[in-house]
Short mmCIF file of C-alpha atoms in Angstrom, two decimals:
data_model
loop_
_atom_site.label_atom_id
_atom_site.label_comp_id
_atom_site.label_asym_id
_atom_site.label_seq_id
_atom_site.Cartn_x
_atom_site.Cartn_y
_atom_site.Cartn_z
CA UNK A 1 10.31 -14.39 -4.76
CA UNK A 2 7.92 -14.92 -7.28
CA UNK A 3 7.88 -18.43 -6.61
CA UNK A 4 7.83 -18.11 -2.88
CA UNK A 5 4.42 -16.24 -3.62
CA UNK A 6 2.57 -18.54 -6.03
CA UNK A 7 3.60 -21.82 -3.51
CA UNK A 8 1.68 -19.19 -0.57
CA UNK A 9 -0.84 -19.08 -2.90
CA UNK A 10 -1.32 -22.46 -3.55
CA UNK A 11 -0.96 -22.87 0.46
CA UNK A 12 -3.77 -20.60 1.32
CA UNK A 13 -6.36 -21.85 -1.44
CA UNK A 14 -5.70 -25.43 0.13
CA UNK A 15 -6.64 -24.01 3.59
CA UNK A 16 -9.75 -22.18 2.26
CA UNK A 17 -11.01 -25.68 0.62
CA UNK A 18 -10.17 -28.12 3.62
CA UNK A 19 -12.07 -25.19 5.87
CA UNK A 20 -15.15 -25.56 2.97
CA UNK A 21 -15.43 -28.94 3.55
CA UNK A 22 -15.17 -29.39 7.07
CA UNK A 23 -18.25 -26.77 7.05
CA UNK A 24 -20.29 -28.12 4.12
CA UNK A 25 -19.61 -31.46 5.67
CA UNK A 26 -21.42 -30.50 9.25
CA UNK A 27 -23.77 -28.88 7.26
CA UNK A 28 -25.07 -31.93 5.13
CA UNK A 29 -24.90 -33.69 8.79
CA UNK A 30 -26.99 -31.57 10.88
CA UNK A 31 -29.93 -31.37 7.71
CA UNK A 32 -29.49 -35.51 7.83
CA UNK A 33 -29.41 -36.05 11.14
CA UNK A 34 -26.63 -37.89 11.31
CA UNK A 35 -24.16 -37.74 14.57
CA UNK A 36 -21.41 -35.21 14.20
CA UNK A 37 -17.75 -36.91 13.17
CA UNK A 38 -15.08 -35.76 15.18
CA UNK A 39 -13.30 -32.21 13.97
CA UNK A 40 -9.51 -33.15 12.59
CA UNK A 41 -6.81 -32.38 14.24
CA UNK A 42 -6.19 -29.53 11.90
CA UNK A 43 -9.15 -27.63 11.34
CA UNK A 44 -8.89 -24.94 14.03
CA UNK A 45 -5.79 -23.69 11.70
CA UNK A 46 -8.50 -23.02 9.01
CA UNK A 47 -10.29 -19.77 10.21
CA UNK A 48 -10.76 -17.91 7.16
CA UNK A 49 -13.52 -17.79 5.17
CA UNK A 50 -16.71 -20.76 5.61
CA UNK A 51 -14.35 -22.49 8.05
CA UNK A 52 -14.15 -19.46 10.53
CA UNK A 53 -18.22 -19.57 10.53
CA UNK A 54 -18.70 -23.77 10.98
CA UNK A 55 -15.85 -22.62 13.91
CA UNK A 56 -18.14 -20.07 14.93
CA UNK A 57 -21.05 -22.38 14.88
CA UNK A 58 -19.93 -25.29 16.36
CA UNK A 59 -18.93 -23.12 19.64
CA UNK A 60 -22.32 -21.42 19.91
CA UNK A 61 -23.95 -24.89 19.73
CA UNK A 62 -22.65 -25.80 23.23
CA UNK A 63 -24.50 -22.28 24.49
CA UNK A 64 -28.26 -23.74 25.01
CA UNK A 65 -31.12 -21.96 24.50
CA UNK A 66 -29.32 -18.85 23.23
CA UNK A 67 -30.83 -19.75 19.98
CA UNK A 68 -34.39 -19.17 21.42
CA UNK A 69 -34.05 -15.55 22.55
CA UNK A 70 -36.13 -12.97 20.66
CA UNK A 71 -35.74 -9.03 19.89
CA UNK A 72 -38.49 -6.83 20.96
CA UNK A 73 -38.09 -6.33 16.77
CA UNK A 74 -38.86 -10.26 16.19
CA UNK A 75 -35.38 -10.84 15.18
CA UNK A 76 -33.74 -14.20 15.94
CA UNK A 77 -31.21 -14.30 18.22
CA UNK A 78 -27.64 -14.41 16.71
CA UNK A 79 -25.50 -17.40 17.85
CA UNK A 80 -22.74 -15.10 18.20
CA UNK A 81 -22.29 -11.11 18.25
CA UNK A 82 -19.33 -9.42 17.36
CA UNK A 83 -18.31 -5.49 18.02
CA UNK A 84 -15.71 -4.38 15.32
CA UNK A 85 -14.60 -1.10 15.14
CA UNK A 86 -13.23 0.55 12.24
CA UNK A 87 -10.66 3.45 13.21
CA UNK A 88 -8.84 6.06 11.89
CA UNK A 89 -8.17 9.59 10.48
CA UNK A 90 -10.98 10.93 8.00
CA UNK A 91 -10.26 9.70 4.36
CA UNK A 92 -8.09 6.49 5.36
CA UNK A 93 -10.44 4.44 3.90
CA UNK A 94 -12.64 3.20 6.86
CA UNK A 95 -16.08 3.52 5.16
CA UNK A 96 -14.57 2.12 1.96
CA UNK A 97 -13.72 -1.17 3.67
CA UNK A 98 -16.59 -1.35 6.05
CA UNK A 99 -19.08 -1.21 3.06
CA UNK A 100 -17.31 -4.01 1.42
CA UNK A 101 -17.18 -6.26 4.40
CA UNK A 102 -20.80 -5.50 4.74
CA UNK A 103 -21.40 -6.89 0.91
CA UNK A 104 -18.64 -9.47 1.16
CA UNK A 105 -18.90 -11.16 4.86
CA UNK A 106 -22.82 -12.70 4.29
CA UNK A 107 -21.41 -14.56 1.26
CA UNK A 108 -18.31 -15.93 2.29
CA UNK A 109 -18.03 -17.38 5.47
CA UNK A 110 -21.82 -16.97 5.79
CA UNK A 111 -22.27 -13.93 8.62
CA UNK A 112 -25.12 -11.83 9.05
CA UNK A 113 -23.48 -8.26 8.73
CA UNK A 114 -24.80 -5.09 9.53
CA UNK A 115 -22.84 -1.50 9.33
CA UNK A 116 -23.82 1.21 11.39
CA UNK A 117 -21.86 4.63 10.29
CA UNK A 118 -21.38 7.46 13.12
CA UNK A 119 -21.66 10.23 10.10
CA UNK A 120 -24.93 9.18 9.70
CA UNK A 121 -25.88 8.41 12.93
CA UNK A 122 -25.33 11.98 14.41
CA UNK A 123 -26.95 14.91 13.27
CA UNK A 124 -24.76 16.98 11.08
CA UNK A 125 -25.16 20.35 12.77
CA UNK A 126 -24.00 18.92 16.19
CA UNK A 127 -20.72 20.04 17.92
CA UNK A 128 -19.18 21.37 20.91
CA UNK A 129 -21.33 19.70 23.67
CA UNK A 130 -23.75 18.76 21.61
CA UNK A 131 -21.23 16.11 19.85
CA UNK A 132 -20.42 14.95 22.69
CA UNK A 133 -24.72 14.31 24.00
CA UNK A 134 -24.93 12.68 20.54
CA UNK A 135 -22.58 10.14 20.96
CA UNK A 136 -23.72 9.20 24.47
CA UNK A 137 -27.12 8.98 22.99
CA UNK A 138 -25.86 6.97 20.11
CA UNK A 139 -24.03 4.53 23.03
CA UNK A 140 -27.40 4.14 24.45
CA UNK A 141 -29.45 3.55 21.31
CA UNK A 142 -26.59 0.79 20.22
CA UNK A 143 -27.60 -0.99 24.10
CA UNK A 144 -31.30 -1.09 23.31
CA UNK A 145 -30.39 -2.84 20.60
CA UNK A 146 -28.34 -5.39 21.95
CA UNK A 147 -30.76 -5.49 24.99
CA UNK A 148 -33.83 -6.38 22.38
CA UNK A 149 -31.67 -9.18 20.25
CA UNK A 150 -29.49 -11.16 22.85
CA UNK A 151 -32.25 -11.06 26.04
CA UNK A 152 -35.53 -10.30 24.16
CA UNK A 153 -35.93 -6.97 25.73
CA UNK A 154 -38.41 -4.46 23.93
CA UNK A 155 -36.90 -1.72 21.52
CA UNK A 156 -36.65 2.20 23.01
CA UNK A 157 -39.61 4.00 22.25
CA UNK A 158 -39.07 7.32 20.34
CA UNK A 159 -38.46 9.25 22.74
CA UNK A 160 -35.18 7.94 23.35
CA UNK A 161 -33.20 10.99 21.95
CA UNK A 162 -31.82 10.02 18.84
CA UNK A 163 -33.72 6.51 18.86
CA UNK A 164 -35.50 7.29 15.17
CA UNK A 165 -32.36 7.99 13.22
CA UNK A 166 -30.81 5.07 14.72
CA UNK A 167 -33.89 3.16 14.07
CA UNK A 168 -33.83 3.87 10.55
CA UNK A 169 -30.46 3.35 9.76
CA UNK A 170 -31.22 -0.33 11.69
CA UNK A 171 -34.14 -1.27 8.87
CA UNK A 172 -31.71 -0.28 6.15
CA UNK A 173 -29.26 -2.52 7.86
CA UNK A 174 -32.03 -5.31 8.19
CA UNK A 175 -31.00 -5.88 11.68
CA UNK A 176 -35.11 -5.82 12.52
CA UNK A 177 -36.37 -8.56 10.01
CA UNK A 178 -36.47 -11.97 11.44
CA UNK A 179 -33.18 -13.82 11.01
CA UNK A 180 -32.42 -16.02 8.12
CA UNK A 181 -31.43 -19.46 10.33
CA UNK A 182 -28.99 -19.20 13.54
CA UNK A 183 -25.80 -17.04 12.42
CA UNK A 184 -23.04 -15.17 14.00
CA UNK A 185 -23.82 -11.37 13.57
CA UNK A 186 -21.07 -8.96 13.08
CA UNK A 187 -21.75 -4.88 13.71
CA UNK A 188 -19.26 -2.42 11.68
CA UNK A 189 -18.83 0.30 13.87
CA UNK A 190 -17.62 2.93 11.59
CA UNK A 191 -16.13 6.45 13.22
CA UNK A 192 -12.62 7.92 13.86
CA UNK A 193 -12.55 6.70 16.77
CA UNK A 194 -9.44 8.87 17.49
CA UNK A 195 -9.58 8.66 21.64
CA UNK A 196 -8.75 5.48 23.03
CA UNK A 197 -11.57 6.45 25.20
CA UNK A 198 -14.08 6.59 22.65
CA UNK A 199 -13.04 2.80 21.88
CA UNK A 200 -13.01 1.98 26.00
CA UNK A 201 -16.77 2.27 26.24
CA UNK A 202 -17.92 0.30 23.10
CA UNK A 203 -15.21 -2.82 24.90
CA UNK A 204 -17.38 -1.93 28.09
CA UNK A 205 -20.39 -2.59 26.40
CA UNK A 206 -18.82 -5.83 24.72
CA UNK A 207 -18.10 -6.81 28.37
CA UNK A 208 -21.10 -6.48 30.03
CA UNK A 209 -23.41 -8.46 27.54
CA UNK A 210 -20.24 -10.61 26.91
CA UNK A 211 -19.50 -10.07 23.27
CA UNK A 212 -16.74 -10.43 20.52
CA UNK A 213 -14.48 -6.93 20.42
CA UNK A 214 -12.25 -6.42 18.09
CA UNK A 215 -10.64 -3.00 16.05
CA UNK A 216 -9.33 -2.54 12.87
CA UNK A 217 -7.59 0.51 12.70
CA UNK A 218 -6.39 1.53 9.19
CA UNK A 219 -3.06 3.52 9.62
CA UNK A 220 -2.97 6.06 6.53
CA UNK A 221 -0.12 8.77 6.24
CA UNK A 222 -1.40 12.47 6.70
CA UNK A 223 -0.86 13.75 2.92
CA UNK A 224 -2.55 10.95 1.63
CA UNK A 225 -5.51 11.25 3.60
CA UNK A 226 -5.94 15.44 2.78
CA UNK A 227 -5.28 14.12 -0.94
CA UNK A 228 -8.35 11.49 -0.81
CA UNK A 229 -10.01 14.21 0.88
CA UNK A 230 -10.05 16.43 -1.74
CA UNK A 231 -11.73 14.11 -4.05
CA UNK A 232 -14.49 13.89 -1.93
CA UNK A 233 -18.21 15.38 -2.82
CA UNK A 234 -18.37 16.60 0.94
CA UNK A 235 -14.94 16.96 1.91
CA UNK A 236 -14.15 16.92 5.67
CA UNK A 237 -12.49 20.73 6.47
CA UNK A 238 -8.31 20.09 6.33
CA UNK A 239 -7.97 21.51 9.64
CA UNK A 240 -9.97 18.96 11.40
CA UNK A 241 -7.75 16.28 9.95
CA UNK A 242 -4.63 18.11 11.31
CA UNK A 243 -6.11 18.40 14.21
CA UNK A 244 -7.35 15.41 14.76
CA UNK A 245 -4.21 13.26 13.68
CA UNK A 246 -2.22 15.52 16.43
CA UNK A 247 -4.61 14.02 19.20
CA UNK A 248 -5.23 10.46 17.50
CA UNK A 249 -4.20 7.69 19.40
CA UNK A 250 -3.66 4.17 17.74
CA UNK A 251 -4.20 0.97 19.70
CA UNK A 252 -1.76 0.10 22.10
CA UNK A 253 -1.05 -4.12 22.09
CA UNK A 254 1.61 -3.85 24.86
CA UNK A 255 -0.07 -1.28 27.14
CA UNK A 256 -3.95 -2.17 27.03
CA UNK A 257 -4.76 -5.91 27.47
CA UNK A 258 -8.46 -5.20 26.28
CA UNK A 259 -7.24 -4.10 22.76
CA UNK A 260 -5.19 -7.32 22.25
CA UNK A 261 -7.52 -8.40 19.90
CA UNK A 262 -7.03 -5.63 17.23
CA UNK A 263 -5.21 -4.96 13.44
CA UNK A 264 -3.39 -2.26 12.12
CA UNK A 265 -3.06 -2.00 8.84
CA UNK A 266 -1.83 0.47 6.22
CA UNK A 267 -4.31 2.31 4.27
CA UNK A 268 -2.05 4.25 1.96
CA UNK A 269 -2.31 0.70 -0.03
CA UNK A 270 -5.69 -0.91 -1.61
CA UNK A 271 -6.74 -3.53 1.50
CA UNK A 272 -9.19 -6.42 0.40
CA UNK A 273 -12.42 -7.26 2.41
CA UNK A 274 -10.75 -10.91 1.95
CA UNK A 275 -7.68 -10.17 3.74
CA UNK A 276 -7.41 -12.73 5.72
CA UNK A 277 -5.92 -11.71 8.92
CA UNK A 278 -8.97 -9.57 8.81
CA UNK A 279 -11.48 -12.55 8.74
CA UNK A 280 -8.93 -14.19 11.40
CA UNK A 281 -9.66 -11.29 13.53
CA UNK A 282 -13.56 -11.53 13.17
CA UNK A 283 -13.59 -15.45 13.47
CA UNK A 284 -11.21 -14.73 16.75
CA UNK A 285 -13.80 -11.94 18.02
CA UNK A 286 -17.00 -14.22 17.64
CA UNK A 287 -15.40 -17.36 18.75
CA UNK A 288 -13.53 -15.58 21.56
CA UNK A 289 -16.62 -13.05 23.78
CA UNK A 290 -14.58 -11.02 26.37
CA UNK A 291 -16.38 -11.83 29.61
CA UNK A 292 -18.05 -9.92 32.09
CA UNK A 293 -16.67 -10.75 35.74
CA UNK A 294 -12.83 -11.36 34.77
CA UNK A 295 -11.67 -7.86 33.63
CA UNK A 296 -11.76 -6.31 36.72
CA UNK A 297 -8.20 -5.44 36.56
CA UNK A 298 -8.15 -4.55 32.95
CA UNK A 299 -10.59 -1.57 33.66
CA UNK A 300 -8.45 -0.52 36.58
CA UNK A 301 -5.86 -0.20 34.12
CA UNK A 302 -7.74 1.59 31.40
CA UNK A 303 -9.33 3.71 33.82
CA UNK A 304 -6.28 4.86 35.75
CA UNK A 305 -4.80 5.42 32.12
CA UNK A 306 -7.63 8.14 30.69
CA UNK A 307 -8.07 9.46 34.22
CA UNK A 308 -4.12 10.35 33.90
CA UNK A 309 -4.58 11.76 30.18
CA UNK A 310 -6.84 13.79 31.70
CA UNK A 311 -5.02 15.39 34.23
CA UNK A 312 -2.69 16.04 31.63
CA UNK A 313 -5.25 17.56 28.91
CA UNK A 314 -6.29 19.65 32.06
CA UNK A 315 -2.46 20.98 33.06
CA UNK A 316 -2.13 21.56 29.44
CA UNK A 317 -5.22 24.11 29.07
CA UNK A 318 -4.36 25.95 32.37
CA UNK A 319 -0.28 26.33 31.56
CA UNK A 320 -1.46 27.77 28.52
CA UNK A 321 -3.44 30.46 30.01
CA UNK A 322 -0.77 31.18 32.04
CA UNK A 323 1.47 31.64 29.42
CA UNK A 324 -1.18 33.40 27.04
CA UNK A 325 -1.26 35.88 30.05
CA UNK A 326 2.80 36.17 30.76
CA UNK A 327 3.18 36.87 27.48
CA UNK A 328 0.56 40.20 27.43
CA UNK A 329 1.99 40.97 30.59
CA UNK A 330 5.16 41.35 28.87
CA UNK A 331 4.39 42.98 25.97
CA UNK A 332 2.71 45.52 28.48
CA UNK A 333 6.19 46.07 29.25
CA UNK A 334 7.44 46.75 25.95
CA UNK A 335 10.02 43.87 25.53
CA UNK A 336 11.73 43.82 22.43
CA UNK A 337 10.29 41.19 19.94
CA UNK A 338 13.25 39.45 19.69
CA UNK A 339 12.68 38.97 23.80
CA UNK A 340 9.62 37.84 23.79
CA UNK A 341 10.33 34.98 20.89
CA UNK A 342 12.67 33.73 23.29
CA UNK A 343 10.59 34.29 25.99
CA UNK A 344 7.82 31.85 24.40
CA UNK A 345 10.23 29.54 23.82
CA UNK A 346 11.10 29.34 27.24
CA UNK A 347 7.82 29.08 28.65
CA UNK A 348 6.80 26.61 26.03
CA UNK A 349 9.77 24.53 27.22
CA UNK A 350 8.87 24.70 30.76
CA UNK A 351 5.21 23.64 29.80
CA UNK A 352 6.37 20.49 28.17
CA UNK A 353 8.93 19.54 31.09
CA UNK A 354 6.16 19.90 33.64
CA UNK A 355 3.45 17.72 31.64
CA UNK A 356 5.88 15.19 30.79
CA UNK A 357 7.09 14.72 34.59
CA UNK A 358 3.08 14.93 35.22
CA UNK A 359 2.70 11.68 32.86
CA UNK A 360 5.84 10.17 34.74
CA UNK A 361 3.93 11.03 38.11
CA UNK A 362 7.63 13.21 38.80
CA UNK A 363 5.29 15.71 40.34
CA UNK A 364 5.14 15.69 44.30
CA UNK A 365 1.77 15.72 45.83
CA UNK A 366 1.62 18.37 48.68
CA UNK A 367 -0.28 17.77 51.79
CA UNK A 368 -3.67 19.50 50.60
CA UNK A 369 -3.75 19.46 47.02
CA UNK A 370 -3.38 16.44 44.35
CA UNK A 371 -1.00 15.93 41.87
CA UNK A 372 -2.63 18.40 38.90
CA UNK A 373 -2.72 21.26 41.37
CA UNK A 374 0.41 21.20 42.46
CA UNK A 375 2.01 21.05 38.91
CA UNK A 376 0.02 24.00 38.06
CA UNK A 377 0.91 25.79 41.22
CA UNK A 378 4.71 25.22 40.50
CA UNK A 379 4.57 25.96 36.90
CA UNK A 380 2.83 29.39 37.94
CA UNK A 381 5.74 29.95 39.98
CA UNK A 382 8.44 29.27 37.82
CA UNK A 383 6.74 31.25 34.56
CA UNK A 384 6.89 33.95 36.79
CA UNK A 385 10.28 33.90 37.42
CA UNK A 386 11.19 33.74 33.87
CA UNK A 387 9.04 36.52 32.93
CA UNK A 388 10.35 38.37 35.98
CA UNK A 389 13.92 37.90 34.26
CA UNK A 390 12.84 39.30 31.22
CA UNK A 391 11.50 42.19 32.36
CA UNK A 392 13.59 43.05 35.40
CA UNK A 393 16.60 43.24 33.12
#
């Protein structure tokens, strides 16, 4: 084994220096003026490190007059934009990672980097509905920004709610000084991300101003995220975790053709900012922009997937009131305790058959309602009955 690592080794620091010199080699070129030698045979093989940005390069070279276009901030144009989303449960080590791609990816293969980090992006004392307005204002302030650096449109003023947080957090980033020479730009999107619907929208916006999409999602067991949580100076409240790694939902490969392009990895170990499936990924992002009029079918599919999960989330609130209130009724009617544990059992049981023949489409439409109201309806009916046995005994 332990030679079977040192020869993979030896492999991979052999890739890394071919892929130097193919890109050095264009470099010297270009600054010479000398015509371009044809790429070997091989080099596409070499996407790690400096070779995944000459890649990169040589691609956005056949895109003319890209290179021209200028922010409303005076920032160059990047020759390739890439969305990458970092997901995951709080303490999995997200922000960890991001901030050392962010040091890590301008140095070696030679991307401009920036990291934008929801925490700090919306206000602290938002929730409830106000959560939800500040990440739709967030959304919008991320589009200005593309707007202003891919077509040359002028930044939001501020009164764009939320525009002068964002705004900051962009100078910090130095995504508004003018750009050092024509690179690929990666963002680090940094949130939980827990929704596959939170994720949808940021591919939307990849699609319509045709950009590199990609997710890294960081797969960390729940004890050893509430045990990093602990050590924190701020520590996130334990009950959100649990709660939110009941809802989480991790990319799907097989179901959802626009998260193809993602990596899972396990966060319980220490993961390197020069892993190099994760520089793979990147390189395959930039090189790789999803387009704008050939995913027609792709949103169908994501669509008519949340639109179904929430139907379900819907059933789900309404069967519980309707258990919440069998069970009062009940107890109105002095059953013993011992009846009404089974009796919430019961019910419970009957609220999980219904939602899972609701996310099998089992449930029959009738003639004037859709699918949702007719589960409900039915599930009404039955609870009913079982309380009715209960109580009529």
């Amino acid at each position: 084994m332990a030679e079977l690592h040192k020869r993979t080794q030896n492999n991979c620091r052999q890739k890394s220096a071919l892929a130097r010199s193919v890109f050095q080699g264009s470099q010297r070129r270009a600054r010479q003026g000398a015509p371009r030698a044809e790429r070997p045979a091989h080099a596409h093989r070499a996407r790690s490190g400096a070779g995944a940005a000459a890649l990169a390069e040589q691609r956005q070279q056949q895109r003319p007059g890209q290179r021209q276009c200028r922010g409303g901030s005076g920032a160059g144009a990047p020759v390739g934009l890439c969305l990458c989303l970092l997901c995951g449960l709080p303490a999995a080590g997200k922000s960890s990672l991001a901030r050392a791609l962010r040091r890590r990816l301008p140095e070696h293969p030679g991307w401009a980097c920036a990291l934008l980090t929801y925490d700090e992006l919306i206000p602290p004392e938002a929730s409830g509905p106000g959560w939800k307005r500040s990440r739709r204002e967030l959304l919008q302030c991320l589009e200005g920004l593309l707007r202003a650096l891919l077509r040359g449109a002028p930044l939001p003023g501020p009164d764009e709610p939320g525009w002068e947080r964002f705004l900051r957090c962009c100078r910090r980033q130095g995504l508004l000084e003018p750009a050092q020479g024509p690179r690929p730009l990666c963002l680090l999107l940094d949130d939980n991300f827990y929704y596959q619907s939170m994720r949808y929208e940021l591919y939307q916006l990849a699609r319509k101003y045709s950009l590199g999409f990609c997710q890294l999602f960081l797969e960390c067991p729940l004890e050893c995220c509430l045990q990093r949580n602990c050590l924190r100076s701020d520590p996130v409240p334990e009950q959100t975790i649990h709660l939110m790694a009941s809802k989480i939902e991790m990319p799907d490969l097989k179901k959802n053709t626009w998260e193809q392009n993602s990596l899972i990895l396990r966060s319980s170990d220490y993961i390197s900012e020069d892993n190099e499936q994760i520089i793979n990924l990147l390189a395959t992002a930039l090189e790789n922009p999803v387009r704008p009029n050939e995913e027609d079918t792709e949103q169908k599919e994501a669509d008519r997937a949340i639109c179904a999960a929430s139907a379900v989330h819907q059933a789900d609130q309404t069967c519980r009131r309707v258990i919440s209130q069998a069970m009062k009724d009940a107890r109105d009617k002095n059953i013993l305790p011992v009846e009404m544990k089974s009796l919430a059992e019961e019910l419970n049981k009957l609220k999980a058959e219904f939602l899972e023949d609701l996310r099998q489409g089992k449930t029959l439409k009738t003639q004037n309602s859709d699918p949702v109201t007719s589960a409900i309806s039915s599930f009404q009916h039955e609870a009913t009955s079982v309380v009715n046995k209960y109580i009529l005994k």
